[in-house]
mmCIF file of N, CA and C in Angstrom:
data_model
loop_
_atom_site.group_PDB
_atom_site.id
_atom_site.type_symbol
_atom_site.label_atom_id
_atom_site.label_comp_id
_atom_site.label_asym_id
_atom_site.label_seq_id
_atom_site.Cartn_x
_atom_site.Cartn_y
_atom_site.Cartn_z
ATOM 1 N N UNK A 1 16.209 -8.125 31.555
ATOM 2 C CA UNK A 1 15.040 -7.324 31.776
ATOM 3 C C UNK A 1 14.574 -6.679 30.470
ATOM 4 N N UNK A 2 13.311 -6.396 30.385
ATOM 5 C CA UNK A 2 12.698 -5.839 29.168
ATOM 6 C C UNK A 2 13.292 -4.468 28.796
ATOM 7 N N UNK A 3 13.156 -4.142 27.486
ATOM 8 C CA UNK A 3 13.522 -2.806 27.007
ATOM 9 C C UNK A 3 12.288 -2.136 26.418
ATOM 10 N N UNK A 4 12.241 -0.821 26.539
ATOM 11 C CA UNK A 4 11.154 -0.006 26.005
ATOM 12 C C UNK A 4 11.707 0.902 24.966
ATOM 13 N N UNK A 5 11.016 0.990 23.848
ATOM 14 C CA UNK A 5 11.397 1.902 22.771
ATOM 15 C C UNK A 5 10.195 2.830 22.571
ATOM 16 N N UNK A 6 10.463 4.122 22.609
ATOM 17 C CA UNK A 6 9.416 5.097 22.389
ATOM 18 C C UNK A 6 9.820 5.967 21.207
ATOM 19 N N UNK A 7 9.055 5.845 20.150
ATOM 20 C CA UNK A 7 9.296 6.652 18.942
ATOM 21 C C UNK A 7 8.452 7.900 19.062
ATOM 22 N N UNK A 8 9.095 9.062 19.137
ATOM 23 C CA UNK A 8 8.422 10.347 19.276
ATOM 24 C C UNK A 8 8.231 10.897 17.869
ATOM 25 N N UNK A 9 6.971 10.971 17.416
ATOM 26 C CA UNK A 9 6.661 11.427 16.062
ATOM 27 C C UNK A 9 6.036 12.799 16.085
ATOM 28 N N UNK A 10 6.625 13.742 15.406
ATOM 29 C CA UNK A 10 6.059 15.063 15.253
ATOM 30 C C UNK A 10 5.047 15.010 14.113
ATOM 31 N N UNK A 11 3.770 15.265 14.450
ATOM 32 C CA UNK A 11 2.703 15.087 13.459
ATOM 33 C C UNK A 11 1.869 16.353 13.399
ATOM 34 N N UNK A 12 1.889 17.061 12.258
ATOM 35 C CA UNK A 12 1.043 18.252 12.127
ATOM 36 C C UNK A 12 -0.441 17.865 12.249
ATOM 37 N N UNK A 13 -1.242 18.766 12.754
ATOM 38 C CA UNK A 13 -2.680 18.515 12.982
ATOM 39 C C UNK A 13 -3.366 17.938 11.788
ATOM 40 N N UNK A 14 -3.048 18.409 10.589
ATOM 41 C CA UNK A 14 -3.742 17.937 9.390
ATOM 42 C C UNK A 14 -3.319 16.516 8.983
ATOM 43 N N UNK A 15 -2.311 15.988 9.634
ATOM 44 C CA UNK A 15 -1.831 14.604 9.295
ATOM 45 C C UNK A 15 -2.184 13.589 10.383
ATOM 46 N N UNK A 16 -2.820 14.019 11.466
ATOM 47 C CA UNK A 16 -3.122 13.086 12.565
ATOM 48 C C UNK A 16 -3.992 11.927 12.119
ATOM 49 N N UNK A 17 -5.048 12.204 11.397
ATOM 50 C CA UNK A 17 -5.945 11.147 10.951
ATOM 51 C C UNK A 17 -5.208 10.163 10.044
ATOM 52 N N UNK A 18 -4.381 10.676 9.145
ATOM 53 C CA UNK A 18 -3.588 9.812 8.288
ATOM 54 C C UNK A 18 -2.686 8.891 9.079
ATOM 55 N N UNK A 19 -1.973 9.441 10.051
ATOM 56 C CA UNK A 19 -1.082 8.629 10.883
ATOM 57 C C UNK A 19 -1.851 7.537 11.599
ATOM 58 N N UNK A 20 -2.986 7.880 12.215
ATOM 59 C CA UNK A 20 -3.735 6.909 12.985
ATOM 60 C C UNK A 20 -4.330 5.831 12.069
ATOM 61 N N UNK A 21 -4.744 6.181 10.871
ATOM 62 C CA UNK A 21 -5.251 5.181 9.938
ATOM 63 C C UNK A 21 -4.158 4.240 9.489
ATOM 64 N N UNK A 22 -2.984 4.771 9.272
ATOM 65 C CA UNK A 22 -1.833 3.903 8.872
ATOM 66 C C UNK A 22 -1.485 2.898 9.972
ATOM 67 N N UNK A 23 -1.462 3.372 11.204
ATOM 68 C CA UNK A 23 -1.199 2.447 12.330
ATOM 69 C C UNK A 23 -2.305 1.405 12.432
ATOM 70 N N UNK A 24 -3.561 1.848 12.279
ATOM 71 C CA UNK A 24 -4.692 0.928 12.403
ATOM 72 C C UNK A 24 -4.635 -0.148 11.290
ATOM 73 N N UNK A 25 -4.176 0.220 10.095
ATOM 74 C CA UNK A 25 -4.171 -0.716 8.988
ATOM 75 C C UNK A 25 -3.127 -1.826 9.148
ATOM 76 N N UNK A 26 -2.127 -1.585 10.020
ATOM 77 C CA UNK A 26 -1.149 -2.653 10.291
ATOM 78 C C UNK A 26 -1.054 -2.893 11.798
ATOM 79 N N UNK A 27 -2.238 -2.805 12.433
ATOM 80 C CA UNK A 27 -2.321 -2.869 13.891
ATOM 81 C C UNK A 27 -1.724 -4.176 14.462
ATOM 82 N N UNK A 28 -1.820 -5.274 13.780
ATOM 83 C CA UNK A 28 -1.393 -6.532 14.369
ATOM 84 C C UNK A 28 -0.080 -7.044 13.788
ATOM 85 N N UNK A 29 0.593 -6.225 13.019
ATOM 86 C CA UNK A 29 1.837 -6.694 12.363
ATOM 87 C C UNK A 29 2.971 -6.918 13.320
ATOM 88 N N UNK A 30 3.003 -6.321 14.478
ATOM 89 C CA UNK A 30 4.111 -6.487 15.392
ATOM 90 C C UNK A 30 3.858 -7.589 16.427
ATOM 91 N N UNK A 31 2.580 -7.930 16.642
ATOM 92 C CA UNK A 31 2.200 -8.828 17.735
ATOM 93 C C UNK A 31 2.838 -10.218 17.676
ATOM 94 N N UNK A 32 3.121 -10.724 16.493
ATOM 95 C CA UNK A 32 3.682 -12.074 16.412
ATOM 96 C C UNK A 32 5.219 -12.087 16.361
ATOM 97 N N UNK A 33 5.817 -10.912 16.501
ATOM 98 C CA UNK A 33 7.275 -10.835 16.461
ATOM 99 C C UNK A 33 7.883 -11.423 17.742
ATOM 100 N N UNK A 34 8.929 -12.222 17.550
ATOM 101 C CA UNK A 34 9.606 -12.827 18.706
ATOM 102 C C UNK A 34 10.129 -11.762 19.648
ATOM 103 N N UNK A 35 9.817 -11.906 20.918
ATOM 104 C CA UNK A 35 10.284 -10.949 21.939
ATOM 105 C C UNK A 35 9.397 -9.755 22.137
ATOM 106 N N UNK A 36 8.360 -9.589 21.323
ATOM 107 C CA UNK A 36 7.423 -8.466 21.487
ATOM 108 C C UNK A 36 6.604 -8.646 22.733
ATOM 109 N N UNK A 37 6.417 -7.574 23.528
ATOM 110 C CA UNK A 37 5.620 -7.637 24.751
ATOM 111 C C UNK A 37 4.453 -6.671 24.788
ATOM 112 N N UNK A 38 4.577 -5.482 24.172
ATOM 113 C CA UNK A 38 3.504 -4.478 24.320
ATOM 114 C C UNK A 38 3.627 -3.388 23.272
ATOM 115 N N UNK A 39 2.481 -2.825 22.878
ATOM 116 C CA UNK A 39 2.441 -1.700 21.939
ATOM 117 C C UNK A 39 1.317 -0.747 22.368
ATOM 118 N N UNK A 40 1.605 0.549 22.235
ATOM 119 C CA UNK A 40 0.568 1.598 22.396
ATOM 120 C C UNK A 40 0.912 2.767 21.497
ATOM 121 N N UNK A 41 -0.114 3.321 20.833
ATOM 122 C CA UNK A 41 0.022 4.577 20.093
ATOM 123 C C UNK A 41 -0.675 5.608 20.942
ATOM 124 N N UNK A 42 0.097 6.623 21.369
ATOM 125 C CA UNK A 42 -0.449 7.653 22.260
ATOM 126 C C UNK A 42 -0.637 8.967 21.515
ATOM 127 N N UNK A 43 -1.894 9.438 21.479
ATOM 128 C CA UNK A 43 -2.247 10.672 20.801
ATOM 129 C C UNK A 43 -2.065 11.834 21.796
ATOM 130 N N UNK A 44 -1.456 12.948 21.359
ATOM 131 C CA UNK A 44 -1.311 14.098 22.259
ATOM 132 C C UNK A 44 -2.672 14.750 22.553
ATOM 133 N N UNK A 45 -2.853 15.191 23.773
ATOM 134 C CA UNK A 45 -4.106 15.821 24.159
ATOM 135 C C UNK A 45 -3.959 17.337 24.154
ATOM 136 N N UNK A 46 -2.853 17.844 24.671
ATOM 137 C CA UNK A 46 -2.630 19.289 24.658
ATOM 138 C C UNK A 46 -1.142 19.578 24.839
ATOM 139 N N UNK A 47 -0.727 20.732 24.297
ATOM 140 C CA UNK A 47 0.612 21.218 24.539
ATOM 141 C C UNK A 47 1.705 20.648 23.667
ATOM 142 N N UNK A 48 1.387 19.729 22.753
ATOM 143 C CA UNK A 48 2.412 19.171 21.896
ATOM 144 C C UNK A 48 1.761 18.623 20.617
ATOM 145 N N UNK A 49 2.554 18.480 19.598
ATOM 146 C CA UNK A 49 2.088 17.824 18.376
ATOM 147 C C UNK A 49 2.799 16.480 18.177
ATOM 148 N N UNK A 50 3.333 15.941 19.275
ATOM 149 C CA UNK A 50 4.076 14.695 19.228
ATOM 150 C C UNK A 50 3.233 13.503 19.661
ATOM 151 N N UNK A 51 3.177 12.515 18.794
ATOM 152 C CA UNK A 51 2.608 11.204 19.144
ATOM 153 C C UNK A 51 3.733 10.369 19.721
ATOM 154 N N UNK A 52 3.400 9.450 20.638
ATOM 155 C CA UNK A 52 4.364 8.509 21.191
ATOM 156 C C UNK A 52 3.961 7.122 20.754
ATOM 157 N N UNK A 53 4.913 6.392 20.154
ATOM 158 C CA UNK A 53 4.710 4.996 19.790
ATOM 159 C C UNK A 53 5.528 4.186 20.790
ATOM 160 N N UNK A 54 4.823 3.544 21.715
ATOM 161 C CA UNK A 54 5.446 2.815 22.818
ATOM 162 C C UNK A 54 5.478 1.332 22.475
ATOM 163 N N UNK A 55 6.656 0.739 22.458
ATOM 164 C CA UNK A 55 6.769 -0.717 22.344
ATOM 165 C C UNK A 55 7.691 -1.233 23.443
ATOM 166 N N UNK A 56 7.371 -2.431 23.874
ATOM 167 C CA UNK A 56 8.165 -3.094 24.912
ATOM 168 C C UNK A 56 8.610 -4.444 24.378
ATOM 169 N N UNK A 57 9.884 -4.759 24.608
ATOM 170 C CA UNK A 57 10.523 -5.954 24.027
ATOM 171 C C UNK A 57 11.245 -6.747 25.112
ATOM 172 N N UNK A 58 11.362 -8.031 24.900
ATOM 173 C CA UNK A 58 12.082 -8.921 25.841
ATOM 174 C C UNK A 58 13.526 -8.479 26.022
ATOM 175 N N UNK A 59 14.131 -8.042 24.880
ATOM 176 C CA UNK A 59 15.539 -7.618 24.926
ATOM 177 C C UNK A 59 15.847 -6.781 23.677
ATOM 178 N N UNK A 60 17.006 -6.184 23.681
ATOM 179 C CA UNK A 60 17.422 -5.330 22.557
ATOM 180 C C UNK A 60 17.506 -6.120 21.248
ATOM 181 N N UNK A 61 17.965 -7.359 21.330
ATOM 182 C CA UNK A 61 18.103 -8.187 20.142
ATOM 183 C C UNK A 61 16.753 -8.432 19.457
ATOM 184 N N UNK A 62 15.698 -8.629 20.241
ATOM 185 C CA UNK A 62 14.356 -8.834 19.665
ATOM 186 C C UNK A 62 13.902 -7.574 18.945
ATOM 187 N N UNK A 63 14.136 -6.417 19.545
ATOM 188 C CA UNK A 63 13.768 -5.149 18.898
ATOM 189 C C UNK A 63 14.527 -4.960 17.586
ATOM 190 N N UNK A 64 15.829 -5.207 17.626
ATOM 191 C CA UNK A 64 16.648 -5.020 16.414
ATOM 192 C C UNK A 64 16.232 -6.002 15.304
ATOM 193 N N UNK A 65 15.882 -7.225 15.650
ATOM 194 C CA UNK A 65 15.411 -8.192 14.658
ATOM 195 C C UNK A 65 14.127 -7.718 14.002
ATOM 196 N N UNK A 66 13.218 -7.144 14.796
ATOM 197 C CA UNK A 66 11.978 -6.599 14.253
ATOM 198 C C UNK A 66 12.273 -5.399 13.359
ATOM 199 N N UNK A 67 13.158 -4.539 13.796
ATOM 200 C CA UNK A 67 13.519 -3.359 13.008
ATOM 201 C C UNK A 67 14.101 -3.735 11.633
ATOM 202 N N UNK A 68 14.936 -4.757 11.603
ATOM 203 C CA UNK A 68 15.611 -5.143 10.358
ATOM 204 C C UNK A 68 14.726 -6.039 9.487
ATOM 205 N N UNK A 69 13.657 -6.594 10.062
ATOM 206 C CA UNK A 69 12.782 -7.481 9.335
ATOM 207 C C UNK A 69 11.426 -6.855 9.025
ATOM 208 N N UNK A 70 10.401 -7.196 9.823
ATOM 209 C CA UNK A 70 9.027 -6.757 9.540
ATOM 210 C C UNK A 70 8.848 -5.216 9.500
ATOM 211 N N UNK A 71 9.477 -4.493 10.379
ATOM 212 C CA UNK A 71 9.284 -3.034 10.374
ATOM 213 C C UNK A 71 9.889 -2.419 9.120
ATOM 214 N N UNK A 72 11.063 -2.847 8.750
ATOM 215 C CA UNK A 72 11.732 -2.324 7.546
ATOM 216 C C UNK A 72 10.886 -2.608 6.305
ATOM 217 N N UNK A 73 10.366 -3.829 6.207
ATOM 218 C CA UNK A 73 9.546 -4.224 5.067
ATOM 219 C C UNK A 73 8.273 -3.376 5.022
ATOM 220 N N UNK A 74 7.653 -3.121 6.163
ATOM 221 C CA UNK A 74 6.389 -2.349 6.183
ATOM 222 C C UNK A 74 6.616 -0.928 5.712
ATOM 223 N N UNK A 75 7.779 -0.346 5.997
ATOM 224 C CA UNK A 75 8.051 1.028 5.626
ATOM 225 C C UNK A 75 8.643 1.189 4.228
ATOM 226 N N UNK A 76 8.936 0.100 3.552
ATOM 227 C CA UNK A 76 9.471 0.176 2.196
ATOM 228 C C UNK A 76 8.418 -0.068 1.130
ATOM 229 N N UNK A 77 7.198 -0.436 1.573
ATOM 230 C CA UNK A 77 6.118 -0.719 0.614
ATOM 231 C C UNK A 77 5.733 0.519 -0.149
ATOM 232 N N UNK A 78 5.344 0.350 -1.377
ATOM 233 C CA UNK A 78 4.944 1.487 -2.220
ATOM 234 C C UNK A 78 3.431 1.717 -2.144
ATOM 235 N N UNK A 79 2.965 2.693 -2.851
ATOM 236 C CA UNK A 79 1.532 2.984 -2.935
ATOM 237 C C UNK A 79 0.833 1.877 -3.687
ATOM 238 N N UNK A 80 -0.459 1.661 -3.423
ATOM 239 C CA UNK A 80 -1.192 0.560 -4.024
ATOM 240 C C UNK A 80 -1.345 0.678 -5.500
ATOM 241 N N UNK A 81 -1.822 1.803 -6.001
ATOM 242 C CA UNK A 81 -2.051 1.945 -7.426
ATOM 243 C C UNK A 81 -0.908 2.630 -8.157
ATOM 244 N N UNK A 82 -0.367 3.656 -7.590
ATOM 245 C CA UNK A 82 0.608 4.477 -8.274
ATOM 246 C C UNK A 82 2.011 3.879 -8.290
ATOM 247 N N UNK A 83 2.273 2.977 -7.342
ATOM 248 C CA UNK A 83 3.631 2.430 -7.222
ATOM 249 C C UNK A 83 4.563 3.396 -6.491
ATOM 250 N N UNK A 84 4.026 4.555 -6.044
ATOM 251 C CA UNK A 84 4.825 5.518 -5.317
ATOM 252 C C UNK A 84 4.678 5.291 -3.825
ATOM 253 N N UNK A 85 5.740 5.592 -3.109
ATOM 254 C CA UNK A 85 5.700 5.490 -1.645
ATOM 255 C C UNK A 85 4.845 6.625 -1.082
ATOM 256 N N UNK A 86 3.912 6.368 -0.168
ATOM 257 C CA UNK A 86 3.090 7.444 0.405
ATOM 258 C C UNK A 86 3.941 8.444 1.181
ATOM 259 N N UNK A 87 3.527 9.671 1.186
ATOM 260 C CA UNK A 87 4.217 10.728 1.946
ATOM 261 C C UNK A 87 4.111 10.455 3.440
ATOM 262 N N UNK A 88 5.206 10.600 4.192
ATOM 263 C CA UNK A 88 5.124 10.380 5.631
ATOM 264 C C UNK A 88 4.131 11.336 6.294
ATOM 265 N N UNK A 89 3.419 10.822 7.282
ATOM 266 C CA UNK A 89 2.497 11.662 8.029
ATOM 267 C C UNK A 89 3.240 12.494 9.101
ATOM 268 N N UNK A 90 4.369 11.981 9.566
ATOM 269 C CA UNK A 90 5.158 12.683 10.565
ATOM 270 C C UNK A 90 6.231 13.531 9.876
ATOM 271 N N UNK A 91 6.527 14.665 10.496
ATOM 272 C CA UNK A 91 7.576 15.536 9.962
ATOM 273 C C UNK A 91 8.898 15.355 10.687
ATOM 274 N N UNK A 92 8.871 14.554 11.735
ATOM 275 C CA UNK A 92 10.101 14.274 12.480
ATOM 276 C C UNK A 92 9.939 13.078 13.344
ATOM 277 N N UNK A 93 11.045 12.450 13.721
ATOM 278 C CA UNK A 93 11.011 11.247 14.544
ATOM 279 C C UNK A 93 12.262 11.139 15.398
ATOM 280 N N UNK A 94 12.065 10.823 16.656
ATOM 281 C CA UNK A 94 13.191 10.591 17.593
ATOM 282 C C UNK A 94 12.899 9.300 18.341
ATOM 283 N N UNK A 95 13.878 8.423 18.460
ATOM 284 C CA UNK A 95 13.704 7.166 19.196
ATOM 285 C C UNK A 95 14.353 7.258 20.556
ATOM 286 N N UNK A 96 13.555 7.030 21.594
ATOM 287 C CA UNK A 96 14.037 6.966 22.946
ATOM 288 C C UNK A 96 14.152 5.494 23.362
ATOM 289 N N UNK A 97 15.191 5.126 24.105
ATOM 290 C CA UNK A 97 15.380 3.761 24.550
ATOM 291 C C UNK A 97 15.545 3.720 26.066
ATOM 292 N N UNK A 98 14.872 2.738 26.677
ATOM 293 C CA UNK A 98 14.898 2.584 28.133
ATOM 294 C C UNK A 98 15.010 1.116 28.510
ATOM 295 N N UNK A 99 15.589 0.836 29.664
ATOM 296 C CA UNK A 99 15.534 -0.489 30.273
ATOM 297 C C UNK A 99 14.508 -0.433 31.409
ATOM 298 N N UNK A 100 13.728 -1.458 31.548
ATOM 299 C CA UNK A 100 12.770 -1.530 32.637
ATOM 300 C C UNK A 100 13.514 -1.962 33.889
ATOM 301 N N UNK A 101 13.468 -1.108 34.944
ATOM 302 C CA UNK A 101 14.175 -1.472 36.199
ATOM 303 C C UNK A 101 13.191 -1.733 37.320
ATOM 304 N N UNK A 102 11.952 -1.250 37.177
ATOM 305 C CA UNK A 102 10.897 -1.537 38.161
ATOM 306 C C UNK A 102 9.568 -1.544 37.392
ATOM 307 N N UNK A 103 8.647 -2.356 37.888
ATOM 308 C CA UNK A 103 7.320 -2.358 37.312
ATOM 309 C C UNK A 103 6.299 -2.800 38.379
ATOM 310 N N UNK A 104 5.054 -2.480 38.134
ATOM 311 C CA UNK A 104 3.978 -2.864 39.020
ATOM 312 C C UNK A 104 2.747 -3.109 38.189
ATOM 313 N N UNK A 105 1.884 -3.973 38.666
ATOM 314 C CA UNK A 105 0.597 -4.216 38.027
ATOM 315 C C UNK A 105 -0.470 -4.203 39.118
ATOM 316 N N UNK A 106 -1.737 -4.007 38.729
ATOM 317 C CA UNK A 106 -2.809 -3.947 39.752
ATOM 318 C C UNK A 106 -2.871 -5.251 40.544
ATOM 319 N N UNK A 107 -3.145 -5.117 41.820
ATOM 320 C CA UNK A 107 -3.341 -6.303 42.664
ATOM 321 C C UNK A 107 -4.741 -6.853 42.394
ATOM 322 N N UNK A 108 -4.827 -8.164 42.354
ATOM 323 C CA UNK A 108 -6.127 -8.782 42.185
ATOM 324 C C UNK A 108 -6.837 -8.903 43.537
ATOM 325 N N UNK A 109 -8.172 -8.786 43.534
ATOM 326 C CA UNK A 109 -8.913 -8.793 44.776
ATOM 327 C C UNK A 109 -9.026 -10.173 45.382
#
């Protein structure tokens, strides 16, 4: 059964736009990964400064392969002109892991 990984990112208000632009600039980098099923970036509406990065994978092995390959490479890149790594937009990160035990989708008419 599928696994869900939710990365909880603490993002100060002044860094929200930066975070969203960074995700948009590599929006399709995960889609071709083996075992990838779904991605969503969830912006907080009220009561929290935490963004949720929701990904769904065929299995834990697929997620780990992505973490050790494409994701790791994307986060090790330096700045374009200066050669320096850009400052993180988030001030904290926690990874939640779940197994999908039930699911439903809309019924077609």
